[in-house]
PDB file of C-alpha atoms in Angstrom:
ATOM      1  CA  UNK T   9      37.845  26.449  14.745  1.00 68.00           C
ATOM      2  CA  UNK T  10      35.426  28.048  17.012  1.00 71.00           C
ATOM      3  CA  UNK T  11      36.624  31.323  17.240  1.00 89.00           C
ATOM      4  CA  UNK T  12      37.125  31.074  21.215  1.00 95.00           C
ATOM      5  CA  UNK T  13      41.032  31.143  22.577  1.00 96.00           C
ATOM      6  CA  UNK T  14      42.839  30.307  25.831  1.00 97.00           C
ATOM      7  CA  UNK T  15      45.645  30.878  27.404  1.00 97.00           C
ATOM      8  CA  UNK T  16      47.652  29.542  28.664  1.00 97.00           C
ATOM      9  CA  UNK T  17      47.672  26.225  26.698  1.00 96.00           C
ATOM     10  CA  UNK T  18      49.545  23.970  29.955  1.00 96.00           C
ATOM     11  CA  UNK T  19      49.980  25.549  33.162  1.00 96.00           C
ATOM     12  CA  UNK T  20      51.870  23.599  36.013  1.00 98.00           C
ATOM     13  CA  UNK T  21      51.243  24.759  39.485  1.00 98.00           C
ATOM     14  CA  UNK T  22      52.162  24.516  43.358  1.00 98.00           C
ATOM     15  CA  UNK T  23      49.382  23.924  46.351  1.00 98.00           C
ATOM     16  CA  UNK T  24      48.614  26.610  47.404  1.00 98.00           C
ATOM     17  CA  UNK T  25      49.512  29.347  44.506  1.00 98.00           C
ATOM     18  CA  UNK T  26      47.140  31.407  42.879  1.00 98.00           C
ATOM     19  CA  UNK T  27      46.476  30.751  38.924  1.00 98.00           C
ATOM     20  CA  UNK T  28      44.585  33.226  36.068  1.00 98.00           C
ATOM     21  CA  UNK T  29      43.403  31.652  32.970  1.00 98.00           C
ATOM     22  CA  UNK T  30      41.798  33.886  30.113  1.00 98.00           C
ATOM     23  CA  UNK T  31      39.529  33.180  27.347  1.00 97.00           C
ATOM     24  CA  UNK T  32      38.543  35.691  24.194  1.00 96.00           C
ATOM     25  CA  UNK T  33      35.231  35.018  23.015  1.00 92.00           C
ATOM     26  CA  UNK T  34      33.770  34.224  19.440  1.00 89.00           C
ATOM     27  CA  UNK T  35      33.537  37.781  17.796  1.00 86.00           C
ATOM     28  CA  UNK T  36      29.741  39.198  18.439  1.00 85.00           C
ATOM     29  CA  UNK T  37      28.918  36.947  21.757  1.00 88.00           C
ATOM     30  CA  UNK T  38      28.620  38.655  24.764  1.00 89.00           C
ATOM     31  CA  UNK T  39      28.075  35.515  26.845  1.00 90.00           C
ATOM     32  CA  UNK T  40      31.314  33.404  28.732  1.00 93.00           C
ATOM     33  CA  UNK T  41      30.968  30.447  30.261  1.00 93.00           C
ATOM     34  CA  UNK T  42      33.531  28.330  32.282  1.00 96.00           C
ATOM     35  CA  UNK T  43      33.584  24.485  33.334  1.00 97.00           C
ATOM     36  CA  UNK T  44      36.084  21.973  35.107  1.00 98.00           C
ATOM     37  CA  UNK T  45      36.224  18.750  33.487  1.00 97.00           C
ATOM     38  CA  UNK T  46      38.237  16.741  35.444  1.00 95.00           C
ATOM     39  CA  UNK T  47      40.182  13.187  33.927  1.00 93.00           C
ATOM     40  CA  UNK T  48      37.441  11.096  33.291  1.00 90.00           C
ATOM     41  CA  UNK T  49      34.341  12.940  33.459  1.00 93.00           C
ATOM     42  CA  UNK T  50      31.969  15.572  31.446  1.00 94.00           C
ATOM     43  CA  UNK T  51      32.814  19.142  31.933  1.00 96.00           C
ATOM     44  CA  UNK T  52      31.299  20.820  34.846  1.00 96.00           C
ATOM     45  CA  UNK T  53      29.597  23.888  35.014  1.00 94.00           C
ATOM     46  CA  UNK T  54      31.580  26.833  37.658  1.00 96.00           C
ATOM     47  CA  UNK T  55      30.021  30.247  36.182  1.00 93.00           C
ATOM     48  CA  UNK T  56      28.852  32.174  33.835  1.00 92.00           C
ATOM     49  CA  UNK T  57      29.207  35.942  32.638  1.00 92.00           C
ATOM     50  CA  UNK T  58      26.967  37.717  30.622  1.00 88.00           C
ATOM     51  CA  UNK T  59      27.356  41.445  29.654  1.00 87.00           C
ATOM     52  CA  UNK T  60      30.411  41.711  32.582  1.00 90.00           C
ATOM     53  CA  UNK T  61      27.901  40.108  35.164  1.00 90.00           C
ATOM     54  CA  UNK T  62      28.026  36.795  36.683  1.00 90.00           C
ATOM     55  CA  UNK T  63      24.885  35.045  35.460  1.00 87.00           C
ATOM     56  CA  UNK T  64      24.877  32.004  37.537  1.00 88.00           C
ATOM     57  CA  UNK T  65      26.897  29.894  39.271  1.00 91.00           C
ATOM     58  CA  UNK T  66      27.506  26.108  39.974  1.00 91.00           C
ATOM     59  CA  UNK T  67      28.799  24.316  42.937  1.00 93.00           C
ATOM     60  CA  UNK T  68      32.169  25.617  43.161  1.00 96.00           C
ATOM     61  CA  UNK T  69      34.022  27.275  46.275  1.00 97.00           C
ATOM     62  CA  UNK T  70      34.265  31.303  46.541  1.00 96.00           C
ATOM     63  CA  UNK T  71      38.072  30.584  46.164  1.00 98.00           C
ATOM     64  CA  UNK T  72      36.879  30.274  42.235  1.00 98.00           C
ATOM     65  CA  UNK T  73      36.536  33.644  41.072  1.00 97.00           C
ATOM     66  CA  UNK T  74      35.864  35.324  37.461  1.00 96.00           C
ATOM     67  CA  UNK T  75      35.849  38.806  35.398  1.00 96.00           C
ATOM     68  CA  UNK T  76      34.435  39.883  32.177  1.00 95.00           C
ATOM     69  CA  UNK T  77      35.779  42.739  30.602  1.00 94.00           C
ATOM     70  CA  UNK T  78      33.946  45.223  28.152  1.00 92.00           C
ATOM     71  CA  UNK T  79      35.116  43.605  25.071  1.00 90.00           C
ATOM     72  CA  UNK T  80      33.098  40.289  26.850  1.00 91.00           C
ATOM     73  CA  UNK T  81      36.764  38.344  27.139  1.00 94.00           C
ATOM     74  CA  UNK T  82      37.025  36.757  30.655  1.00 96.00           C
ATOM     75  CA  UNK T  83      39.453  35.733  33.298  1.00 98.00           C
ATOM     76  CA  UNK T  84      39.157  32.703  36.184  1.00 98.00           C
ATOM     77  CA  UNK T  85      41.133  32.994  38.717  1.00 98.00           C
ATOM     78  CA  UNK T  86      41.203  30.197  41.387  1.00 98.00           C
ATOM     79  CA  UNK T  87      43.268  30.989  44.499  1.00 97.00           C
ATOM     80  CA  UNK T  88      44.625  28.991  47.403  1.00 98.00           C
ATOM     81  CA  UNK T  89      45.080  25.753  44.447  1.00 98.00           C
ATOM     82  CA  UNK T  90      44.370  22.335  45.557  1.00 98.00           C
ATOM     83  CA  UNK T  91      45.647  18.879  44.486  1.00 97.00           C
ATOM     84  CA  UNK T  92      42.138  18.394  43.038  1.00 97.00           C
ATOM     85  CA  UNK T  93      41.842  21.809  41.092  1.00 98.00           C
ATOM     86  CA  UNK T  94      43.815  19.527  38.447  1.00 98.00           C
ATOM     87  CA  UNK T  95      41.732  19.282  35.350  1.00 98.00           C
ATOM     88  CA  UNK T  96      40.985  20.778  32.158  1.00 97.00           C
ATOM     89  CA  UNK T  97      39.294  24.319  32.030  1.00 98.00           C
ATOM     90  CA  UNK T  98      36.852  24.987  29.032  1.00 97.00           C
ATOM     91  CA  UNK T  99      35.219  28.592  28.328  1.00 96.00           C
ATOM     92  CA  UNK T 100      32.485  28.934  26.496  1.00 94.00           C
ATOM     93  CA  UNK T 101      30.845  31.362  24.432  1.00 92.00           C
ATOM     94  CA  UNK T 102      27.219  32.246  23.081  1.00 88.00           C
ATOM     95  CA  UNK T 103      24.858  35.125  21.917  1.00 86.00           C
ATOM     96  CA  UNK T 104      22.408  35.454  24.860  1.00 75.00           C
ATOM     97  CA  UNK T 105      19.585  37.349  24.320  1.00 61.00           C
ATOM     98  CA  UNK T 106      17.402  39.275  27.667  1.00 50.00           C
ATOM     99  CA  UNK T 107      15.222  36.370  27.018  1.00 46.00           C
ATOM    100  CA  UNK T 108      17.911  33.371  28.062  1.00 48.00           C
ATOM    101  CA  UNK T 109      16.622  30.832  26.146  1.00 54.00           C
ATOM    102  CA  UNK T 110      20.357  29.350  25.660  1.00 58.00           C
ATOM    103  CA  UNK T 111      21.727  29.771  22.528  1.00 73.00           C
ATOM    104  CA  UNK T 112      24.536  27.422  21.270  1.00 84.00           C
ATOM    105  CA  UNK T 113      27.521  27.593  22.693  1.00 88.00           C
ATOM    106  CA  UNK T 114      31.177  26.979  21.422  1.00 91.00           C
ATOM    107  CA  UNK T 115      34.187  25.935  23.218  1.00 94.00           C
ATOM    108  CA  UNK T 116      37.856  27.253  23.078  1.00 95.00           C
ATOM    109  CA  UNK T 117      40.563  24.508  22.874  1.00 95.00           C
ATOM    110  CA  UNK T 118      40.843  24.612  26.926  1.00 96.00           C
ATOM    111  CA  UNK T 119      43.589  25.055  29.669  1.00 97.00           C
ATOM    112  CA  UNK T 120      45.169  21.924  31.430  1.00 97.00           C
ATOM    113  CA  UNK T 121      46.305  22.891  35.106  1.00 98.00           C
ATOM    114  CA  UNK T 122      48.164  20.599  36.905  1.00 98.00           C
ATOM    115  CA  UNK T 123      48.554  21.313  40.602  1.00 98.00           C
ATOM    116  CA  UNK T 124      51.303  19.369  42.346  1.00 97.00           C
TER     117      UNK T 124
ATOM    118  CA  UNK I  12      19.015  18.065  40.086  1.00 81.00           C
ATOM    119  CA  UNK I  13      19.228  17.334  36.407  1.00 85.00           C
ATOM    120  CA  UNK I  14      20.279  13.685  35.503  1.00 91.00           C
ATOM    121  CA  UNK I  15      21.805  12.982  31.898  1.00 95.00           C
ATOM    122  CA  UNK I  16      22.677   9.747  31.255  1.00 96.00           C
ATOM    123  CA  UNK I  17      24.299   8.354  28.091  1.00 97.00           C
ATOM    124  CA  UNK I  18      24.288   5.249  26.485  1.00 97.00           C
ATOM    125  CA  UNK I  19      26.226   3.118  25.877  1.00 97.00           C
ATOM    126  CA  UNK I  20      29.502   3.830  28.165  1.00 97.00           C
ATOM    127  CA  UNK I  21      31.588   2.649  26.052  1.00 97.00           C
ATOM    128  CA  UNK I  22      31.660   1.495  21.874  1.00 97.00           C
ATOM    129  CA  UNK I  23      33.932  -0.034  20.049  1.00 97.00           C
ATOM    130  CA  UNK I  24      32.643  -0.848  16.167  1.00 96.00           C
ATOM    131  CA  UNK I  25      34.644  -1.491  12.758  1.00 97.00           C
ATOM    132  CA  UNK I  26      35.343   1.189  10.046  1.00 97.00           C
ATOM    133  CA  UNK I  27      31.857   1.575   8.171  1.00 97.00           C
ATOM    134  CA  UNK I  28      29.830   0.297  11.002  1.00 98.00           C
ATOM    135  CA  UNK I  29      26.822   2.694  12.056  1.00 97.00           C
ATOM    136  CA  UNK I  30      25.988   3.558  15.557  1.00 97.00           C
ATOM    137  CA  UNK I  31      23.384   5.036  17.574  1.00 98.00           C
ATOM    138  CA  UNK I  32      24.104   7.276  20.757  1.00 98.00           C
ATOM    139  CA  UNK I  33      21.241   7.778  23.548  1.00 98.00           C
ATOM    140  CA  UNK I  34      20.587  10.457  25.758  1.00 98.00           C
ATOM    141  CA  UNK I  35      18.315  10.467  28.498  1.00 97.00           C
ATOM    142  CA  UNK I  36      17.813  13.505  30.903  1.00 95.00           C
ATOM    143  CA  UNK I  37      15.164  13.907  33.513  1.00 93.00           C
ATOM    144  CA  UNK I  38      13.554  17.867  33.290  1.00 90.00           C
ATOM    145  CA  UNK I  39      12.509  19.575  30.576  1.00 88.00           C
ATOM    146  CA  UNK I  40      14.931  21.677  28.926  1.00 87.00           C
ATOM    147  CA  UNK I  41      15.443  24.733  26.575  1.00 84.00           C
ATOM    148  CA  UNK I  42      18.725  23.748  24.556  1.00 89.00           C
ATOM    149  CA  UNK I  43      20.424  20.285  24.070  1.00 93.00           C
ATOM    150  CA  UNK I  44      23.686  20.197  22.634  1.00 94.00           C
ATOM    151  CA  UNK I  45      25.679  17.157  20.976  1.00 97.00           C
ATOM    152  CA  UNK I  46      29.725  17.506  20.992  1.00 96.00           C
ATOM    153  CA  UNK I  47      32.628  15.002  20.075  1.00 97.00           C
ATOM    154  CA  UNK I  48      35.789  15.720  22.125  1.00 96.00           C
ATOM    155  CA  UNK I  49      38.743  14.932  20.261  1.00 91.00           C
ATOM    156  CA  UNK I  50      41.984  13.321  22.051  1.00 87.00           C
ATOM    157  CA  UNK I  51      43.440  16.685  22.698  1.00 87.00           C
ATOM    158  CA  UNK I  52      40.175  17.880  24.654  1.00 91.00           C
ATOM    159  CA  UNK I  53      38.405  20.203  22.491  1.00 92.00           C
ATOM    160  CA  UNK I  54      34.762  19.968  22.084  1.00 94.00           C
ATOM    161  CA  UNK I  55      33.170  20.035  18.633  1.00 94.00           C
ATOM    162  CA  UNK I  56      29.636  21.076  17.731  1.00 93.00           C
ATOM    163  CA  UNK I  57      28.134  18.556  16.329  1.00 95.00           C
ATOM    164  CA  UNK I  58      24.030  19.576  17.063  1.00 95.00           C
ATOM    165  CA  UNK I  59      21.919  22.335  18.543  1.00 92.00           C
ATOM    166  CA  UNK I  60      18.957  20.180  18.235  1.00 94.00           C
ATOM    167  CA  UNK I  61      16.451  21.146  21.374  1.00 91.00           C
ATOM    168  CA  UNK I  62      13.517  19.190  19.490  1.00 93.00           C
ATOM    169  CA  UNK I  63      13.222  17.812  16.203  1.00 96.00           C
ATOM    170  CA  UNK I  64      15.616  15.880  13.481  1.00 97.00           C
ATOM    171  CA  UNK I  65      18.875  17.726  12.109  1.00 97.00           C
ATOM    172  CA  UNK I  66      21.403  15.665   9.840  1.00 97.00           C
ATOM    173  CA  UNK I  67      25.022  16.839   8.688  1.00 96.00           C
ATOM    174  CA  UNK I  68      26.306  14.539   6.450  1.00 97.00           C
ATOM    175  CA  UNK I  69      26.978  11.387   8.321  1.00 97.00           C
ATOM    176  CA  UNK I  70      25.942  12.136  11.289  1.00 98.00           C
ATOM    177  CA  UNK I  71      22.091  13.119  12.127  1.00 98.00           C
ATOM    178  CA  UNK I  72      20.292  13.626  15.551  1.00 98.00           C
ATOM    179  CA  UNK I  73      16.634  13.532  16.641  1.00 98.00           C
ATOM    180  CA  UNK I  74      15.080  15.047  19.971  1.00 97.00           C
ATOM    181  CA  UNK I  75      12.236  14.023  21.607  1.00 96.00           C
ATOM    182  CA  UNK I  76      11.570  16.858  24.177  1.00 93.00           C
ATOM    183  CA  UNK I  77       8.246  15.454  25.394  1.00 93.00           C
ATOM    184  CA  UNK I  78       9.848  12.376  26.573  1.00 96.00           C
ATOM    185  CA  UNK I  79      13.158  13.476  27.393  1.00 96.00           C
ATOM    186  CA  UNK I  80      15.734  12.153  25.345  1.00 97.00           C
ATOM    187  CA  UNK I  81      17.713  12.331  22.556  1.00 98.00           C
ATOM    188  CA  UNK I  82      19.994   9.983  20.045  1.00 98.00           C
ATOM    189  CA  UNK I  83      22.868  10.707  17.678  1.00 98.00           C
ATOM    190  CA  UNK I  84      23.173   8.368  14.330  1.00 98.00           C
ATOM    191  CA  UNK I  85      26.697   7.941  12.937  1.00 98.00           C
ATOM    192  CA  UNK I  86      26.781   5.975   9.735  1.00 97.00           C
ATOM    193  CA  UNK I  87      29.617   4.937   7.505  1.00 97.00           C
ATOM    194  CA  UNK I  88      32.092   5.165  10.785  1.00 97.00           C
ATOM    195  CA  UNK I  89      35.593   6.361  10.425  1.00 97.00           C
ATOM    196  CA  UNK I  90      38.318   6.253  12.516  1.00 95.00           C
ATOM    197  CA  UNK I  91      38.415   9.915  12.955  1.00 94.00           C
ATOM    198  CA  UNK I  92      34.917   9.520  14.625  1.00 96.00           C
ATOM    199  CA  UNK I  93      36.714   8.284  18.068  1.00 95.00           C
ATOM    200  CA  UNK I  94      36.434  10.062  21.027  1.00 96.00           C
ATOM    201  CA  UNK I  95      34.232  10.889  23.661  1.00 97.00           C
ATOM    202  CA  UNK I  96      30.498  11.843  23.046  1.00 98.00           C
ATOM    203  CA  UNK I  97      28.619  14.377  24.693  1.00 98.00           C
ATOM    204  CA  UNK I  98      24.921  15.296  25.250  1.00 97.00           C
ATOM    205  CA  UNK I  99      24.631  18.842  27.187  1.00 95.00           C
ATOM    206  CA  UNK I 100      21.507  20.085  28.459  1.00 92.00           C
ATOM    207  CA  UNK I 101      20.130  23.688  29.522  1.00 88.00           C
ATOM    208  CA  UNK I 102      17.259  23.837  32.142  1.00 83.00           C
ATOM    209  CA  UNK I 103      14.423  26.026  31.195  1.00 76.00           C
ATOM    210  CA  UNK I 104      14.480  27.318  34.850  1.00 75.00           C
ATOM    211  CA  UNK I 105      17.945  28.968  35.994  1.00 69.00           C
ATOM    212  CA  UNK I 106      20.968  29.613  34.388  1.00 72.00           C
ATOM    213  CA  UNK I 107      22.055  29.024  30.608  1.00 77.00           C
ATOM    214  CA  UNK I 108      24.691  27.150  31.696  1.00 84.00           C
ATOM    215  CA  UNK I 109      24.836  23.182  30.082  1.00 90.00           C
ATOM    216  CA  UNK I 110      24.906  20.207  32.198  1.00 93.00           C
ATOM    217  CA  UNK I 111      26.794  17.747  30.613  1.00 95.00           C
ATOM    218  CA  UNK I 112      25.639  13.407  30.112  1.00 95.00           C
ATOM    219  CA  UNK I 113      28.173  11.207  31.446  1.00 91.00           C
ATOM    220  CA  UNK I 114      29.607  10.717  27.876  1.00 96.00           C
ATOM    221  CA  UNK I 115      30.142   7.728  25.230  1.00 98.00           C
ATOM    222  CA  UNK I 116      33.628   6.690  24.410  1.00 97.00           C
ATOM    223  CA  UNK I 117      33.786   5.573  21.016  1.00 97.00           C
ATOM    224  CA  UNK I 118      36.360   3.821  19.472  1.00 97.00           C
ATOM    225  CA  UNK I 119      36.248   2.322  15.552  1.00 97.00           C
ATOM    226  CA  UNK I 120      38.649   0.255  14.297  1.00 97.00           C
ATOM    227  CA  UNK I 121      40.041   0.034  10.803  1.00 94.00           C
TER     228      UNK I 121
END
């Protein structure tokens, strides 16, 4: 048990729709991260919040979109779905300091969208 | 950008068996991470281990930042070991965000 929840656990979807998926973070981190791991492959990174900021960003479209609230839980939200937005969806979270080193970060049990 | 390569793909050993899990990754870095994803997809800790030798019962890890890789000992192998192996890297330039080997699929046998 990490400490980090998700929700929803399954989510089944239409092209096109819009989906939110949530994530609380450990108790104490102030740090969320999100990845895609699609069937098959290692997680990849889309963004990251840190103190309700996004704190970097990989190579996903604008159409993938997040929010950090004060108490440092965090939404995705991924509009206009496409077949290929089916995958897994980990958050992450970790202590980040101003420095940045990257501290260790623990992953919630995940949400699997399916988009048919 | 950042390459991070496991080895082997894929491992299949007996119950008891040991095994040794490589990563390779080609830029220096500030954090590596090791994980075991169960069947159900969650990802386990297993090592924050950015340089140096850590060991948690059966399972140890070494890090060899200078030259860029890292490997992850399992002795005594039980089937609950199966699953996918990760290696997960942070850059020391950009984001803290982890860029993730291509994985090892383990599989032991009773």
């Amino acid at each position: 048990e990490t400490g980090v929840t998700q929700s929803p656990t399954h989510l089944i979807k239409t092209r096109g729709q819009q989906v939110t998926l949530r994530c609380s973070s450990q108790s104490g981190h102030n740090t969320v991260s999100w990845y895609q791991q699609a069937l098959g492959q290692g997680p990849q990174f889309i963004f990251q919040y840190y103190r309700e900021e996004e704190n970097g960003r990989g190579n996903f479209p604008p159409r993938f979109s997040g929010l950090q609230f004060p108490n440092y839980s965090s939404e995705l939200n991924v509009n206009a779905l496409e077949l290929d937005d089916s995958a897994l969806y980990l958050c992450a979270s970790s202590l980040e300091g101003l420095a940045g080193v990257g501290e260790t970060q623990y992953f919630g049990p995940g949400t699997r969208l399916l988009v048919l | 950008g950042i390459q991070v390569e496991q080895s082997p793909p894929d491992l299949i050993l007996q119950e008891g068996a040991n095994s040794t899990l490589r990563c390779n990754f080609s830029d220096s870095v500030n954090n590596l991470q090791w994980f075991h994803q169960n069947p159900w997809g969650q990802l386990i800790n297993l090592f924050y281990i950015p340089s140096g030798t850590k060991q948690n019962g059966r399972l140890s890890a070494t890090t060899v930042a200078t030259e860029r890789y890292s490997l992850l000992y399992i002795s005594s192998s039980q089937t609950t070991d199966s699953g996918v192996y990760f290696c997960a890297v942070v850059l020391q330039t950009g984001a803290n965000n982890l860029f993730f080997g291509t994985g090892t699929r383990l599989t032991v046998i009773p």
